[in-house]
Amino acid sequence: MATKKETPARIADNKKAAFNYFFEERFEAGLVLQGWEVKALREGKAQLTDGYVVIRDGELFLIGCQINPLKTASTHVTPEAARTKKLLMHKDEIRRLIGKVEQKGHTLVPIQLYWKNGRAKVEIALAKGKATHDKRETIKEREGKREVERAMKERHR
């Protein structure tokens, strides 16, 4: 009897977002997807790097998220890789987000795309942009951690 292959929970990460923004709050939202997009996500063909979230008419939309179609996509469907996707959240959460995004310097950024109970979810963050000196500080911290790890590795040899 064939066993069902376990799909990985994490589909795609937006590592660039952590470098460019300070995250204040995180939220989970569902995605409205087409069939070919779900199949492509199961194969891990997604990219969140250039994605951002926009609020239009009290609804959330994910723009710039690339889901590359599979070569075996259906012939009667014309897949569009950078299609705008609607996000699903409770109305009261959306209203709260609208109030916070209207504040100066705040934006909504997708952080992670993952599976939860067989459904594709996206983790979005209420974020504030980092200044150039903050980015340099992040690089210094990362380099410092790398140096410490190297020193510890050499010491244990």
Protein backbone atom coordinates (compact mmCIF):
# COMPACT_ATOMS: atom_id res chain seq x y z
CA MET A 1 0.00 0.00 0.00
CA ALA A 2 1.40 3.39 -0.99
CA THR A 3 1.86 5.90 1.81
CA LYS A 4 1.01 9.55 1.29
CA LYS A 5 4.07 11.76 1.00
CA GLU A 6 4.34 14.30 3.85
CA THR A 7 4.31 17.85 2.51
CA PRO A 8 6.61 20.33 4.25
CA ALA A 9 4.82 22.87 6.42
CA ARG A 10 6.94 25.80 5.24
CA ILE A 11 6.61 26.77 1.59
CA ALA A 12 8.53 30.06 1.30
CA ASP A 13 10.22 32.64 3.54
CA ASN A 14 10.84 36.33 3.05
CA LYS A 15 14.29 36.73 4.62
CA LYS A 16 14.74 40.14 3.01
CA ALA A 17 11.82 41.52 5.04
CA ALA A 18 13.59 40.95 8.36
CA PHE A 19 16.55 42.90 7.03
CA ASN A 20 14.47 45.84 5.76
CA TYR A 21 11.79 46.13 8.49
CA PHE A 22 11.18 46.02 12.24
CA PHE A 23 8.23 43.69 12.91
CA GLU A 24 5.75 44.98 15.47
CA GLU A 25 2.88 42.47 15.18
CA ARG A 26 2.35 39.25 13.25
CA PHE A 27 -0.90 37.95 11.79
CA GLU A 28 -2.02 34.79 10.01
CA ALA A 29 -4.18 35.06 6.89
CA GLY A 30 -5.66 32.56 4.48
CA LEU A 31 -5.12 32.80 0.72
CA VAL A 32 -7.65 32.62 -2.11
CA LEU A 33 -5.89 30.45 -4.70
CA GLN A 34 -6.64 28.78 -8.00
CA GLY A 35 -6.09 25.06 -8.53
CA TRP A 36 -2.83 25.39 -10.46
CA GLU A 37 -1.44 27.64 -7.70
CA VAL A 38 -2.12 25.02 -5.03
CA LYS A 39 -0.32 22.39 -7.09
CA ALA A 40 2.64 24.72 -7.63
CA LEU A 41 2.78 25.51 -3.88
CA ARG A 42 2.88 21.79 -3.09
CA GLU A 43 6.00 21.64 -5.27
CA GLY A 44 7.47 24.70 -3.49
CA LYS A 45 7.39 27.02 -6.52
CA ALA A 46 6.73 30.25 -4.59
CA GLN A 47 8.69 33.43 -3.87
CA LEU A 48 7.72 36.13 -1.36
CA THR A 49 10.73 38.43 -1.64
CA ASP A 50 9.07 41.25 -3.60
CA GLY A 51 5.62 40.80 -2.06
CA TYR A 52 3.63 43.33 -0.07
CA VAL A 53 0.09 43.62 1.28
CA VAL A 54 -2.38 46.35 0.23
CA ILE A 55 -5.73 47.27 1.74
CA ARG A 56 -8.46 48.07 -0.82
CA ASP A 57 -12.13 48.59 0.09
CA GLY A 58 -11.66 46.95 3.49
CA GLU A 59 -10.04 43.82 2.02
CA LEU A 60 -6.42 42.64 2.03
CA PHE A 61 -4.57 41.74 -1.16
CA LEU A 62 -1.13 40.16 -1.60
CA ILE A 63 0.75 41.75 -4.49
CA GLY A 64 4.11 40.72 -5.95
CA CYS A 65 4.13 37.17 -4.62
CA GLN A 66 5.38 34.90 -7.41
CA ILE A 67 3.89 31.43 -7.78
CA ASN A 68 5.53 29.84 -10.79
CA PRO A 69 3.24 27.43 -12.68
CA LEU A 70 4.24 23.83 -13.18
CA LYS A 71 5.15 22.64 -16.68
CA THR A 72 2.29 20.16 -16.43
CA ALA A 73 -0.33 22.87 -15.83
CA SER A 74 -3.69 22.35 -17.44
CA THR A 75 -4.12 23.42 -21.05
CA HIS A 76 -7.40 25.29 -20.53
CA VAL A 77 -5.99 27.55 -17.79
CA THR A 78 -3.62 30.43 -18.50
CA PRO A 79 -1.50 30.74 -15.36
CA GLU A 80 -0.30 34.19 -14.32
CA ALA A 81 2.69 33.97 -11.95
CA ALA A 82 2.33 37.42 -10.33
CA ARG A 83 -1.46 37.39 -9.92
CA THR A 84 -2.90 39.52 -7.08
CA LYS A 85 -4.21 37.20 -4.37
CA LYS A 86 -6.92 38.02 -1.86
CA LEU A 87 -6.12 37.41 1.81
CA LEU A 88 -8.70 36.12 4.26
CA MET A 89 -8.89 37.52 7.80
CA HIS A 90 -11.62 38.40 10.27
CA LYS A 91 -13.25 41.81 9.71
CA ASP A 92 -12.29 43.14 13.15
CA GLU A 93 -8.62 42.22 12.54
CA ILE A 94 -8.71 43.98 9.17
CA ARG A 95 -10.23 47.11 10.73
CA ARG A 96 -7.49 47.15 13.36
CA LEU A 97 -4.84 46.77 10.66
CA ILE A 98 -6.35 49.63 8.63
CA GLY A 99 -6.01 51.92 11.63
CA LYS A 100 -2.39 50.92 12.23
CA VAL A 101 -1.32 51.08 8.57
CA GLU A 102 -2.65 54.63 8.29
CA GLN A 103 -0.07 55.66 10.89
CA LYS A 104 3.10 57.11 9.40
CA GLY A 105 5.77 54.60 8.43
CA HIS A 106 3.79 51.39 8.93
CA THR A 107 3.24 48.78 6.23
CA LEU A 108 2.11 45.17 5.88
CA VAL A 109 4.76 42.70 4.73
CA PRO A 110 4.40 38.96 4.01
CA ILE A 111 6.93 36.98 6.06
CA GLN A 112 6.19 33.35 5.44
CA LEU A 113 4.01 31.07 3.31
CA TYR A 114 3.13 27.72 4.88
CA TRP A 115 0.62 24.87 5.12
CA LYS A 116 -1.73 24.55 8.09
CA ASN A 117 -4.28 21.74 8.18
CA GLY A 118 -4.02 21.31 4.40
CA ARG A 119 -4.62 25.00 3.69
CA ALA A 120 -2.12 27.55 2.45
CA LYS A 121 -1.58 30.38 4.95
CA VAL A 122 0.55 33.49 4.84
CA GLU A 123 2.06 35.16 7.89
CA ILE A 124 2.00 38.93 7.52
CA ALA A 125 3.61 41.48 9.79
CA LEU A 126 2.80 45.03 10.68
CA ALA A 127 6.22 46.53 10.05
CA LYS A 128 8.12 49.77 10.19
CA GLY A 129 10.99 50.42 7.75
CA LYS A 130 14.58 50.35 8.97
CA ALA A 131 16.96 53.22 8.37
CA THR A 132 20.32 52.59 6.69
CA HIS A 133 22.25 52.73 9.96
CA ASP A 134 19.92 50.09 11.45
CA LYS A 135 20.63 47.80 8.50
CA ARG A 136 24.37 48.27 9.02
CA GLU A 137 23.91 47.38 12.67
CA THR A 138 22.07 44.19 11.67
CA ILE A 139 24.97 43.23 9.39
CA LYS A 140 27.48 43.87 12.21
CA GLU A 141 25.51 41.66 14.61
CA ARG A 142 25.30 38.87 12.04
CA GLU A 143 29.06 39.07 11.34
CA GLY A 144 29.80 39.08 15.07
CA LYS A 145 27.73 35.95 15.62
CA ARG A 146 29.53 34.27 12.72
CA GLU A 147 32.93 35.13 14.23
CA VAL A 148 31.91 33.75 17.63
CA GLU A 149 30.66 30.52 16.05
CA ARG A 150 33.91 30.15 14.09
CA ALA A 151 35.97 30.70 17.23
CA MET A 152 33.90 28.14 19.17
CA LYS A 153 34.25 25.63 16.35
CA GLU A 154 38.06 26.09 16.25
CA ARG A 155 38.25 25.77 20.02
CA HIS A 156 36.43 22.42 20.03
CA ARG A 157 38.65 20.84 17.38
